[in-house]
Amino acid sequence: MKILAFGRLNELVGSSQIEIDTVNSVQELRHELNRLFPQLEREVFAIAVNKVVVTDELNLDNNSEVALLPPFSGG
Amino acid sequence: MRYHRQEILHFVGAAGQDRLKNGRVLVIGAGGLGCPLLLYLAAAGVGTIAIADGDFVDITNLHRQVLFTEDSVGKNKAIEAVRILKERNTEIVLEAISEHLSESTVDMLKSDWNVIVDCTDRLSTRYLIDQQCAGLGLPWVHAAVEGQEIQVAVFGLSLEGELPLRYRDVFPPESGNIPERFSCSIHGVIGTDPGVAALIQARETINILLGRGSALAAKMLILNLETYQQYTISLKANPVQPL
């Protein structure tokens, strides 16, 4: 499944867009992201699915468009 | 006559211009976001604008903090911004607050403002704005820059049937380490990028003052200024988050 990463998160995962094996829920997604990119575990970021910020309970499928959104701070 | 070109818009008119004239806006930060934003809010005739910033203008600020001149270097940003803006519009009230927003200066938020504009580069200040505005029931317009991406969102604006959205609903501070600053002095920034974000903030501030709401209420716009890829995310209030 396609994952978009914004801000400093695209540096942490190596690209603004990555592909990972499909997972079934946002909770599983967090677990998988932490396994692949351990540095993400300490980061604050929201997860949006199909352009809506969601909680960990939401189910995912292969067509879900996932975005990782950290708080930006520069001004 | 001064505001004729915006007054002739059907959704502004004389009544809308009066709303702007009666509008009271507090701008937190007169840096890369605050400078261009202030130019446009003052030009639009927003009647009362206060500017809070405890920093002093540095020569390295000038490429993006376009309100200031070489003569501004070394001067307090809030005081200098007010001095310059008074030359540009003598019909509005401008107030300088030469301190950063902090726990000890938080009363600056409690002066019957209609909108708070977040032009800070400090996340702790942003969480303080969020907490205080939630308590006061005030809308606030957020923008920030990171790399070549900007994000803009409006928090605290009531939507029908929904709780007003808070920043901490989207980014719970206890969920991980939050870097205090993505500093332009370390990471670099093209001067136009905070300017683009600031003008979107200014437009949303004007929309709110006009009573038109905001297209970015409970939404976050992310725009990449290298690729012009745009991503707008719907945000949700979280009723279990404490104030």
PDB file of C-alpha atoms in Angstrom:
ATOM      1  CA  MET A   1       0.000   0.000   0.000  1.00  0.00           C
ATOM      2  CA  LYS A   2       1.076   3.556  -0.741  1.00  0.00           C
ATOM      3  CA  ILE A   3       2.231   5.759   2.145  1.00  0.00           C
ATOM      4  CA  LEU A   4       2.861   9.488   1.739  1.00  0.00           C
ATOM      5  CA  ALA A   5       5.236  11.126   4.217  1.00  0.00           C
ATOM      6  CA  PHE A   6       5.316  14.879   4.815  1.00  0.00           C
ATOM      7  CA  GLY A   7       7.774  17.272   6.437  1.00  0.00           C
ATOM      8  CA  ARG A   8      10.748  15.742   8.224  1.00  0.00           C
ATOM      9  CA  LEU A   9       9.107  12.294   8.080  1.00  0.00           C
ATOM     10  CA  ASN A  10      10.037  11.940   4.410  1.00  0.00           C
ATOM     11  CA  GLU A  11      13.687  12.199   5.472  1.00  0.00           C
ATOM     12  CA  LEU A  12      13.155   9.573   8.183  1.00  0.00           C
ATOM     13  CA  VAL A  13      11.533   7.052   5.816  1.00  0.00           C
ATOM     14  CA  GLY A  14      13.820   7.986   2.902  1.00  0.00           C
ATOM     15  CA  SER A  15      11.232   9.330   0.467  1.00  0.00           C
ATOM     16  CA  SER A  16       8.024  11.348   0.204  1.00  0.00           C
ATOM     17  CA  GLN A  17       6.249   8.188  -0.957  1.00  0.00           C
ATOM     18  CA  ILE A  18       6.906   4.567   0.054  1.00  0.00           C
ATOM     19  CA  GLU A  19       5.213   1.209  -0.513  1.00  0.00           C
ATOM     20  CA  ILE A  20       4.716  -1.317   2.278  1.00  0.00           C
ATOM     21  CA  ASP A  21       2.884  -4.639   2.471  1.00  0.00           C
ATOM     22  CA  THR A  22      -0.820  -4.134   3.105  1.00  0.00           C
ATOM     23  CA  VAL A  23      -1.875  -4.126   6.758  1.00  0.00           C
ATOM     24  CA  ASN A  24      -5.405  -4.422   8.130  1.00  0.00           C
ATOM     25  CA  SER A  25      -5.664  -1.539  10.562  1.00  0.00           C
ATOM     26  CA  VAL A  26      -4.047   1.752  11.509  1.00  0.00           C
ATOM     27  CA  GLN A  27      -2.758   0.101  14.685  1.00  0.00           C
ATOM     28  CA  GLU A  28      -1.017  -2.560  12.571  1.00  0.00           C
ATOM     29  CA  LEU A  29       0.287   0.169  10.299  1.00  0.00           C
ATOM     30  CA  ARG A  30       1.945   1.968  13.223  1.00  0.00           C
ATOM     31  CA  HIS A  31       3.488  -1.319  14.341  1.00  0.00           C
ATOM     32  CA  GLU A  32       4.800  -2.063  10.844  1.00  0.00           C
ATOM     33  CA  LEU A  33       6.159   1.473  10.391  1.00  0.00           C
ATOM     34  CA  ASN A  34       7.959   1.274  13.739  1.00  0.00           C
ATOM     35  CA  ARG A  35       9.474  -2.072  12.703  1.00  0.00           C
ATOM     36  CA  LEU A  36      10.661  -0.736   9.338  1.00  0.00           C
ATOM     37  CA  PHE A  37      11.690   2.721  10.606  1.00  0.00           C
ATOM     38  CA  PRO A  38      12.476   2.530  14.353  1.00  0.00           C
ATOM     39  CA  GLN A  39      13.202   6.260  14.458  1.00  0.00           C
ATOM     40  CA  LEU A  40       9.481   6.928  13.776  1.00  0.00           C
ATOM     41  CA  GLU A  41       8.551   5.498  17.171  1.00  0.00           C
ATOM     42  CA  ARG A  42       9.612   8.696  18.932  1.00  0.00           C
ATOM     43  CA  GLU A  43       7.904  11.023  16.443  1.00  0.00           C
ATOM     44  CA  VAL A  44       4.566  12.770  16.880  1.00  0.00           C
ATOM     45  CA  PHE A  45       2.497  12.488  13.711  1.00  0.00           C
ATOM     46  CA  ALA A  46      -1.090  12.108  12.605  1.00  0.00           C
ATOM     47  CA  ILE A  47      -2.199   9.390  10.215  1.00  0.00           C
ATOM     48  CA  ALA A  48      -4.700  10.268   7.509  1.00  0.00           C
ATOM     49  CA  VAL A  49      -6.497   7.636   5.479  1.00  0.00           C
ATOM     50  CA  ASN A  50      -8.122   8.825   2.267  1.00  0.00           C
ATOM     51  CA  LYS A  51      -7.434  12.398   3.411  1.00  0.00           C
ATOM     52  CA  VAL A  52      -9.153  12.104   6.814  1.00  0.00           C
ATOM     53  CA  VAL A  53      -7.218  11.964  10.097  1.00  0.00           C
ATOM     54  CA  VAL A  54      -8.099   8.678  11.777  1.00  0.00           C
ATOM     55  CA  THR A  55      -7.662   6.773  15.014  1.00  0.00           C
ATOM     56  CA  ASP A  56      -5.843   3.455  15.412  1.00  0.00           C
ATOM     57  CA  GLU A  57      -9.038   1.368  15.227  1.00  0.00           C
ATOM     58  CA  LEU A  58      -9.806   2.072  11.571  1.00  0.00           C
ATOM     59  CA  ASN A  59      -9.579  -0.831   9.144  1.00  0.00           C
ATOM     60  CA  LEU A  60      -7.396  -0.464   6.065  1.00  0.00           C
ATOM     61  CA  ASP A  61      -7.304  -2.144   2.686  1.00  0.00           C
ATOM     62  CA  ASN A  62      -4.983  -2.109  -0.289  1.00  0.00           C
ATOM     63  CA  ASN A  63      -6.795   0.868  -1.824  1.00  0.00           C
ATOM     64  CA  SER A  64      -6.376   3.044   1.265  1.00  0.00           C
ATOM     65  CA  GLU A  65      -4.268   6.126   0.649  1.00  0.00           C
ATOM     66  CA  VAL A  66      -2.286   6.705   3.805  1.00  0.00           C
ATOM     67  CA  ALA A  67      -0.482   9.929   4.732  1.00  0.00           C
ATOM     68  CA  LEU A  68       1.847  10.560   7.674  1.00  0.00           C
ATOM     69  CA  LEU A  69       1.620  14.147   8.853  1.00  0.00           C
ATOM     70  CA  PRO A  70       3.965  15.597  11.495  1.00  0.00           C
ATOM     71  CA  PRO A  71       3.540  19.039  13.059  1.00  0.00           C
ATOM     72  CA  PHE A  72       5.570  21.643  11.147  1.00  0.00           C
ATOM     73  CA  SER A  73       7.222  24.320  13.223  1.00  0.00           C
ATOM     74  CA  GLY A  74       9.175  26.771  11.039  1.00  0.00           C
ATOM     75  CA  GLY A  75       7.822  30.278  10.683  1.00  0.00           C
TER      76      GLY A  75
ATOM     77  CA  MET B   1     -12.303  55.073  -1.524  1.00  0.00           C
ATOM     78  CA  ARG B   2      -9.209  53.447  -0.079  1.00  0.00           C
ATOM     79  CA  TYR B   3     -10.801  50.002   0.181  1.00  0.00           C
ATOM     80  CA  HIS B   4     -13.016  50.372  -2.914  1.00  0.00           C
ATOM     81  CA  ARG B   5     -11.512  47.421  -4.802  1.00  0.00           C
ATOM     82  CA  GLN B   6     -12.421  44.976  -2.041  1.00  0.00           C
ATOM     83  CA  GLU B   7     -15.650  46.722  -1.042  1.00  0.00           C
ATOM     84  CA  ILE B   8     -17.116  46.208  -4.514  1.00  0.00           C
ATOM     85  CA  LEU B   9     -16.905  42.440  -4.012  1.00  0.00           C
ATOM     86  CA  HIS B  10     -20.457  41.251  -3.378  1.00  0.00           C
ATOM     87  CA  PHE B  11     -19.409  39.361  -0.237  1.00  0.00           C
ATOM     88  CA  VAL B  12     -17.620  42.370   1.265  1.00  0.00           C
ATOM     89  CA  GLY B  13     -19.498  45.614   0.613  1.00  0.00           C
ATOM     90  CA  ALA B  14     -19.617  48.501   3.082  1.00  0.00           C
ATOM     91  CA  ALA B  15     -20.889  46.171   5.794  1.00  0.00           C
ATOM     92  CA  GLY B  16     -17.958  43.804   5.309  1.00  0.00           C
ATOM     93  CA  GLN B  17     -15.486  46.657   5.350  1.00  0.00           C
ATOM     94  CA  ASP B  18     -17.023  47.788   8.638  1.00  0.00           C
ATOM     95  CA  ARG B  19     -16.506  44.271   9.984  1.00  0.00           C
ATOM     96  CA  LEU B  20     -12.827  44.481   9.038  1.00  0.00           C
ATOM     97  CA  LYS B  21     -12.591  47.950  10.606  1.00  0.00           C
ATOM     98  CA  ASN B  22     -14.119  46.632  13.817  1.00  0.00           C
ATOM     99  CA  GLY B  23     -11.933  43.504  13.678  1.00  0.00           C
ATOM    100  CA  ARG B  24      -9.393  42.865  16.435  1.00  0.00           C
ATOM    101  CA  VAL B  25      -6.515  40.545  15.565  1.00  0.00           C
ATOM    102  CA  LEU B  26      -3.512  39.461  17.635  1.00  0.00           C
ATOM    103  CA  VAL B  27      -0.542  38.234  15.609  1.00  0.00           C
ATOM    104  CA  ILE B  28       1.907  36.025  17.527  1.00  0.00           C
ATOM    105  CA  GLY B  29       5.305  36.441  15.869  1.00  0.00           C
ATOM    106  CA  ALA B  30       6.629  39.009  13.382  1.00  0.00           C
ATOM    107  CA  GLY B  31       9.000  36.774  11.445  1.00  0.00           C
ATOM    108  CA  GLY B  32       8.811  35.047   8.075  1.00  0.00           C
ATOM    109  CA  LEU B  33       5.069  34.445   8.456  1.00  0.00           C
ATOM    110  CA  GLY B  34       4.142  37.526  10.465  1.00  0.00           C
ATOM    111  CA  CYS B  35       5.786  40.138   8.220  1.00  0.00           C
ATOM    112  CA  PRO B  36       3.906  39.417   4.979  1.00  0.00           C
ATOM    113  CA  LEU B  37       0.699  38.665   6.878  1.00  0.00           C
ATOM    114  CA  LEU B  38       0.836  42.018   8.667  1.00  0.00           C
ATOM    115  CA  LEU B  39       1.372  43.929   5.426  1.00  0.00           C
ATOM    116  CA  TYR B  40      -1.865  42.499   4.028  1.00  0.00           C
ATOM    117  CA  LEU B  41      -3.997  42.726   7.175  1.00  0.00           C
ATOM    118  CA  ALA B  42      -2.999  46.367   7.638  1.00  0.00           C
ATOM    119  CA  ALA B  43      -3.586  47.141   3.958  1.00  0.00           C
ATOM    120  CA  ALA B  44      -7.043  45.506   4.107  1.00  0.00           C
ATOM    121  CA  GLY B  45      -8.073  47.881   6.899  1.00  0.00           C
ATOM    122  CA  VAL B  46      -8.282  45.438   9.794  1.00  0.00           C
ATOM    123  CA  GLY B  47      -9.060  48.011  12.488  1.00  0.00           C
ATOM    124  CA  THR B  48      -6.975  46.823  15.436  1.00  0.00           C
ATOM    125  CA  ILE B  49      -3.847  44.700  15.082  1.00  0.00           C
ATOM    126  CA  ALA B  50      -1.531  43.784  17.951  1.00  0.00           C
ATOM    127  CA  ILE B  51       1.851  42.198  17.279  1.00  0.00           C
ATOM    128  CA  ALA B  52       3.689  40.134  19.887  1.00  0.00           C
ATOM    129  CA  ASP B  53       7.369  39.309  19.414  1.00  0.00           C
ATOM    130  CA  GLY B  54      10.314  39.503  21.817  1.00  0.00           C
ATOM    131  CA  ASP B  55      12.992  39.010  19.151  1.00  0.00           C
ATOM    132  CA  PHE B  56      15.227  41.564  17.505  1.00  0.00           C
ATOM    133  CA  VAL B  57      15.683  41.952  13.759  1.00  0.00           C
ATOM    134  CA  ASP B  58      18.831  40.248  12.478  1.00  0.00           C
ATOM    135  CA  ILE B  59      20.426  40.898   9.079  1.00  0.00           C
ATOM    136  CA  THR B  60      19.773  37.235   8.158  1.00  0.00           C
ATOM    137  CA  ASN B  61      16.014  37.804   8.655  1.00  0.00           C
ATOM    138  CA  LEU B  62      15.678  40.318   5.827  1.00  0.00           C
ATOM    139  CA  HIS B  63      15.376  37.858   2.931  1.00  0.00           C
ATOM    140  CA  ARG B  64      12.000  36.638   4.218  1.00  0.00           C
ATOM    141  CA  GLN B  65      10.866  39.130   6.867  1.00  0.00           C
ATOM    142  CA  VAL B  66      10.014  41.615   4.150  1.00  0.00           C
ATOM    143  CA  LEU B  67       8.411  44.242   6.377  1.00  0.00           C
ATOM    144  CA  PHE B  68      11.799  45.196   7.776  1.00  0.00           C
ATOM    145  CA  THR B  69      14.576  47.284   6.240  1.00  0.00           C
ATOM    146  CA  GLU B  70      18.324  47.405   6.863  1.00  0.00           C
ATOM    147  CA  ASP B  71      17.631  50.173   9.397  1.00  0.00           C
ATOM    148  CA  SER B  72      15.470  47.721  11.361  1.00  0.00           C
ATOM    149  CA  VAL B  73      18.430  45.495  12.277  1.00  0.00           C
ATOM    150  CA  GLY B  74      18.892  45.305  16.049  1.00  0.00           C
ATOM    151  CA  LYS B  75      15.415  46.644  16.828  1.00  0.00           C
ATOM    152  CA  ASN B  76      12.567  44.759  18.502  1.00  0.00           C
ATOM    153  CA  LYS B  77      10.427  43.135  15.814  1.00  0.00           C
ATOM    154  CA  ALA B  78       7.034  44.061  17.298  1.00  0.00           C
ATOM    155  CA  ILE B  79       7.936  47.699  17.854  1.00  0.00           C
ATOM    156  CA  GLU B  80       9.601  47.992  14.457  1.00  0.00           C
ATOM    157  CA  ALA B  81       6.660  46.304  12.703  1.00  0.00           C
ATOM    158  CA  VAL B  82       4.225  48.756  14.292  1.00  0.00           C
ATOM    159  CA  ARG B  83       6.420  51.743  13.349  1.00  0.00           C
ATOM    160  CA  ILE B  84       6.564  50.676   9.702  1.00  0.00           C
ATOM    161  CA  LEU B  85       2.897  49.666   9.446  1.00  0.00           C
ATOM    162  CA  LYS B  86       1.807  53.034  10.900  1.00  0.00           C
ATOM    163  CA  GLU B  87       3.437  54.692   7.893  1.00  0.00           C
ATOM    164  CA  ARG B  88       1.483  52.410   5.571  1.00  0.00           C
ATOM    165  CA  ASN B  89      -1.951  52.818   7.154  1.00  0.00           C
ATOM    166  CA  THR B  90      -2.719  55.699   9.524  1.00  0.00           C
ATOM    167  CA  GLU B  91      -6.396  54.710   9.797  1.00  0.00           C
ATOM    168  CA  ILE B  92      -5.911  51.586  11.938  1.00  0.00           C
ATOM    169  CA  VAL B  93      -4.830  50.942  15.526  1.00  0.00           C
ATOM    170  CA  LEU B  94      -1.517  49.087  15.899  1.00  0.00           C
ATOM    171  CA  GLU B  95      -0.130  47.839  19.183  1.00  0.00           C
ATOM    172  CA  ALA B  96       3.332  46.397  19.831  1.00  0.00           C
ATOM    173  CA  ILE B  97       3.853  43.765  22.525  1.00  0.00           C
ATOM    174  CA  SER B  98       7.626  43.396  22.763  1.00  0.00           C
ATOM    175  CA  GLU B  99       7.493  40.002  24.499  1.00  0.00           C
ATOM    176  CA  HIS B 100       7.106  36.423  23.404  1.00  0.00           C
ATOM    177  CA  LEU B 101       3.879  34.673  24.300  1.00  0.00           C
ATOM    178  CA  SER B 102       4.600  32.472  27.314  1.00  0.00           C
ATOM    179  CA  GLU B 103       2.906  31.266  30.481  1.00  0.00           C
ATOM    180  CA  SER B 104       3.836  34.575  32.139  1.00  0.00           C
ATOM    181  CA  THR B 105       2.484  36.767  29.302  1.00  0.00           C
ATOM    182  CA  VAL B 106      -0.556  34.690  28.438  1.00  0.00           C
ATOM    183  CA  ASP B 107      -2.948  37.480  29.448  1.00  0.00           C
ATOM    184  CA  MET B 108      -2.194  39.144  26.110  1.00  0.00           C
ATOM    185  CA  LEU B 109      -4.647  36.621  24.596  1.00  0.00           C
ATOM    186  CA  LYS B 110      -7.501  37.894  26.783  1.00  0.00           C
ATOM    187  CA  SER B 111      -8.324  41.237  25.157  1.00  0.00           C
ATOM    188  CA  ASP B 112     -11.483  40.493  23.196  1.00  0.00           C
ATOM    189  CA  TRP B 113      -9.649  39.474  20.045  1.00  0.00           C
ATOM    190  CA  ASN B 114     -11.716  38.138  17.173  1.00  0.00           C
ATOM    191  CA  VAL B 115      -8.894  36.031  15.740  1.00  0.00           C
ATOM    192  CA  ILE B 116      -5.426  34.965  16.892  1.00  0.00           C
ATOM    193  CA  VAL B 117      -2.865  34.350  14.138  1.00  0.00           C
ATOM    194  CA  ASP B 118      -0.120  31.844  14.870  1.00  0.00           C
ATOM    195  CA  CYS B 119       3.060  33.066  13.186  1.00  0.00           C
ATOM    196  CA  THR B 120       5.398  31.545  15.755  1.00  0.00           C
ATOM    197  CA  ASP B 121       8.220  29.105  15.044  1.00  0.00           C
ATOM    198  CA  ARG B 122       8.017  27.486  18.484  1.00  0.00           C
ATOM    199  CA  LEU B 123       5.835  24.452  19.104  1.00  0.00           C
ATOM    200  CA  SER B 124       5.532  25.148  22.827  1.00  0.00           C
ATOM    201  CA  THR B 125       4.047  28.556  21.964  1.00  0.00           C
ATOM    202  CA  ARG B 126       1.636  26.887  19.525  1.00  0.00           C
ATOM    203  CA  TYR B 127       0.382  24.483  22.217  1.00  0.00           C
ATOM    204  CA  LEU B 128      -0.082  27.459  24.537  1.00  0.00           C
ATOM    205  CA  ILE B 129      -2.127  29.311  21.880  1.00  0.00           C
ATOM    206  CA  ASP B 130      -4.156  26.117  21.396  1.00  0.00           C
ATOM    207  CA  GLN B 131      -4.851  25.655  25.094  1.00  0.00           C
ATOM    208  CA  GLN B 132      -5.762  29.276  25.716  1.00  0.00           C
ATOM    209  CA  CYS B 133      -7.893  29.721  22.598  1.00  0.00           C
ATOM    210  CA  ALA B 134      -9.832  26.544  23.443  1.00  0.00           C
ATOM    211  CA  GLY B 135     -10.565  27.994  26.883  1.00  0.00           C
ATOM    212  CA  LEU B 136     -11.558  31.378  25.448  1.00  0.00           C
ATOM    213  CA  GLY B 137     -13.541  29.943  22.517  1.00  0.00           C
ATOM    214  CA  LEU B 138     -11.361  31.863  20.038  1.00  0.00           C
ATOM    215  CA  PRO B 139     -10.548  30.855  16.466  1.00  0.00           C
ATOM    216  CA  TRP B 140      -6.878  30.820  15.524  1.00  0.00           C
ATOM    217  CA  VAL B 141      -5.154  30.532  12.193  1.00  0.00           C
ATOM    218  CA  HIS B 142      -2.089  28.314  12.074  1.00  0.00           C
ATOM    219  CA  ALA B 143       0.701  28.116   9.531  1.00  0.00           C
ATOM    220  CA  ALA B 144       4.172  26.611   9.570  1.00  0.00           C
ATOM    221  CA  VAL B 145       6.940  25.741   7.151  1.00  0.00           C
ATOM    222  CA  GLU B 146       9.200  22.717   6.946  1.00  0.00           C
ATOM    223  CA  GLY B 147      11.612  22.145   4.089  1.00  0.00           C
ATOM    224  CA  GLN B 148       9.737  23.202   0.980  1.00  0.00           C
ATOM    225  CA  GLU B 149       6.320  22.339   2.397  1.00  0.00           C
ATOM    226  CA  ILE B 150       3.859  24.595   4.184  1.00  0.00           C
ATOM    227  CA  GLN B 151       0.883  23.676   6.314  1.00  0.00           C
ATOM    228  CA  VAL B 152      -2.074  25.954   7.070  1.00  0.00           C
ATOM    229  CA  ALA B 153      -5.118  25.160   9.231  1.00  0.00           C
ATOM    230  CA  VAL B 154      -7.811  26.928  11.225  1.00  0.00           C
ATOM    231  CA  PHE B 155      -8.524  25.730  14.751  1.00  0.00           C
ATOM    232  CA  GLY B 156     -11.186  26.675  17.273  1.00  0.00           C
ATOM    233  CA  LEU B 157     -13.827  27.638  14.741  1.00  0.00           C
ATOM    234  CA  SER B 158     -17.168  26.025  15.542  1.00  0.00           C
ATOM    235  CA  LEU B 159     -18.696  23.973  12.759  1.00  0.00           C
ATOM    236  CA  GLU B 160     -22.307  22.883  12.913  1.00  0.00           C
ATOM    237  CA  GLY B 161     -22.679  19.785  15.060  1.00  0.00           C
ATOM    238  CA  GLU B 162     -18.944  19.487  15.689  1.00  0.00           C
ATOM    239  CA  LEU B 163     -16.693  20.400  18.588  1.00  0.00           C
ATOM    240  CA  PRO B 164     -14.209  23.180  17.758  1.00  0.00           C
ATOM    241  CA  LEU B 165     -10.980  21.528  16.656  1.00  0.00           C
ATOM    242  CA  ARG B 166      -7.806  21.839  18.727  1.00  0.00           C
ATOM    243  CA  TYR B 167      -4.209  21.416  17.586  1.00  0.00           C
ATOM    244  CA  ARG B 168      -3.666  18.785  20.278  1.00  0.00           C
ATOM    245  CA  ASP B 169      -6.481  16.724  18.788  1.00  0.00           C
ATOM    246  CA  VAL B 170      -4.319  16.259  15.705  1.00  0.00           C
ATOM    247  CA  PHE B 171      -0.898  16.185  17.366  1.00  0.00           C
ATOM    248  CA  PRO B 172      -1.273  14.948  20.970  1.00  0.00           C
ATOM    249  CA  PRO B 173       1.848  16.301  22.668  1.00  0.00           C
ATOM    250  CA  GLU B 174       2.182  13.244  24.910  1.00  0.00           C
ATOM    251  CA  SER B 175       2.390  10.828  21.950  1.00  0.00           C
ATOM    252  CA  GLY B 176       6.119  11.341  21.357  1.00  0.00           C
ATOM    253  CA  ASN B 177       9.029  13.755  21.253  1.00  0.00           C
ATOM    254  CA  ILE B 178       8.192  16.994  19.539  1.00  0.00           C
ATOM    255  CA  PRO B 179      11.179  19.001  18.338  1.00  0.00           C
ATOM    256  CA  GLU B 180      10.814  22.529  19.693  1.00  0.00           C
ATOM    257  CA  ARG B 181      11.838  24.265  16.515  1.00  0.00           C
ATOM    258  CA  PHE B 182      12.473  23.523  12.879  1.00  0.00           C
ATOM    259  CA  SER B 183      14.797  26.468  12.706  1.00  0.00           C
ATOM    260  CA  CYS B 184      15.255  28.366   9.472  1.00  0.00           C
ATOM    261  CA  SER B 185      18.759  29.236  10.730  1.00  0.00           C
ATOM    262  CA  ILE B 186      19.713  25.537  10.702  1.00  0.00           C
ATOM    263  CA  HIS B 187      17.585  24.002   7.947  1.00  0.00           C
ATOM    264  CA  GLY B 188      17.286  26.978   5.603  1.00  0.00           C
ATOM    265  CA  VAL B 189      14.242  28.366   3.819  1.00  0.00           C
ATOM    266  CA  ILE B 190      13.430  30.122   0.552  1.00  0.00           C
ATOM    267  CA  GLY B 191      11.979  33.467   1.630  1.00  0.00           C
ATOM    268  CA  THR B 192       8.857  33.101  -0.472  1.00  0.00           C
ATOM    269  CA  ASP B 193       7.707  29.898   1.269  1.00  0.00           C
ATOM    270  CA  PRO B 194       6.625  31.383   4.613  1.00  0.00           C
ATOM    271  CA  GLY B 195       5.228  34.255   2.516  1.00  0.00           C
ATOM    272  CA  VAL B 196       2.879  31.934   0.625  1.00  0.00           C
ATOM    273  CA  ALA B 197       1.717  30.372   3.898  1.00  0.00           C
ATOM    274  CA  ALA B 198       1.252  33.818   5.462  1.00  0.00           C
ATOM    275  CA  LEU B 199      -0.929  35.113   2.655  1.00  0.00           C
ATOM    276  CA  ILE B 200      -3.211  32.079   2.973  1.00  0.00           C
ATOM    277  CA  GLN B 201      -3.367  32.837   6.713  1.00  0.00           C
ATOM    278  CA  ALA B 202      -4.204  36.477   5.958  1.00  0.00           C
ATOM    279  CA  ARG B 203      -6.994  35.438   3.570  1.00  0.00           C
ATOM    280  CA  GLU B 204      -8.493  33.064   6.157  1.00  0.00           C
ATOM    281  CA  THR B 205      -8.245  35.765   8.841  1.00  0.00           C
ATOM    282  CA  ILE B 206     -10.118  38.190   6.577  1.00  0.00           C
ATOM    283  CA  ASN B 207     -12.728  35.516   5.787  1.00  0.00           C
ATOM    284  CA  ILE B 208     -13.328  34.890   9.490  1.00  0.00           C
ATOM    285  CA  LEU B 209     -13.598  38.624  10.235  1.00  0.00           C
ATOM    286  CA  LEU B 210     -16.090  38.969   7.383  1.00  0.00           C
ATOM    287  CA  GLY B 211     -18.189  36.255   9.027  1.00  0.00           C
ATOM    288  CA  ARG B 212     -17.666  33.898   6.095  1.00  0.00           C
ATOM    289  CA  GLY B 213     -16.070  31.097   8.125  1.00  0.00           C
ATOM    290  CA  SER B 214     -13.019  29.380   6.703  1.00  0.00           C
ATOM    291  CA  ALA B 215     -12.489  26.751   4.040  1.00  0.00           C
ATOM    292  CA  LEU B 216      -9.658  25.506   6.256  1.00  0.00           C
ATOM    293  CA  ALA B 217     -11.743  25.108   9.428  1.00  0.00           C
ATOM    294  CA  ALA B 218     -10.998  21.582  10.712  1.00  0.00           C
ATOM    295  CA  LYS B 219      -8.855  20.982   7.646  1.00  0.00           C
ATOM    296  CA  MET B 220      -5.116  21.139   7.081  1.00  0.00           C
ATOM    297  CA  LEU B 221      -3.682  22.249   3.765  1.00  0.00           C
ATOM    298  CA  ILE B 222      -0.226  20.954   2.932  1.00  0.00           C
ATOM    299  CA  LEU B 223       1.378  22.479  -0.131  1.00  0.00           C
ATOM    300  CA  ASN B 224       4.762  21.574  -1.590  1.00  0.00           C
ATOM    301  CA  LEU B 225       6.248  24.729  -3.082  1.00  0.00           C
ATOM    302  CA  GLU B 226       8.661  22.849  -5.311  1.00  0.00           C
ATOM    303  CA  THR B 227       6.148  20.489  -6.946  1.00  0.00           C
ATOM    304  CA  TYR B 228       2.880  22.390  -6.173  1.00  0.00           C
ATOM    305  CA  GLN B 229       1.389  19.119  -5.014  1.00  0.00           C
ATOM    306  CA  GLN B 230      -1.436  19.970  -2.652  1.00  0.00           C
ATOM    307  CA  TYR B 231      -2.916  17.738   0.016  1.00  0.00           C
ATOM    308  CA  THR B 232      -5.890  18.773   2.145  1.00  0.00           C
ATOM    309  CA  ILE B 233      -6.721  16.593   5.126  1.00  0.00           C
ATOM    310  CA  SER B 234      -9.943  16.667   7.155  1.00  0.00           C
ATOM    311  CA  LEU B 235      -9.260  16.817  10.888  1.00  0.00           C
ATOM    312  CA  LYS B 236     -11.413  15.572  13.753  1.00  0.00           C
ATOM    313  CA  ALA B 237     -11.904  16.976  17.235  1.00  0.00           C
ATOM    314  CA  ASN B 238     -11.087  14.552  20.019  1.00  0.00           C
ATOM    315  CA  PRO B 239     -13.501  14.924  22.955  1.00  0.00           C
ATOM    316  CA  VAL B 240     -11.355  12.794  25.285  1.00  0.00           C
ATOM    317  CA  GLN B 241      -8.308  15.089  25.094  1.00  0.00           C
ATOM    318  CA  PRO B 242      -8.071  17.277  28.211  1.00  0.00           C
ATOM    319  CA  LEU B 243      -7.663  21.033  27.820  1.00  0.00           C
TER     320      LEU B 243
END
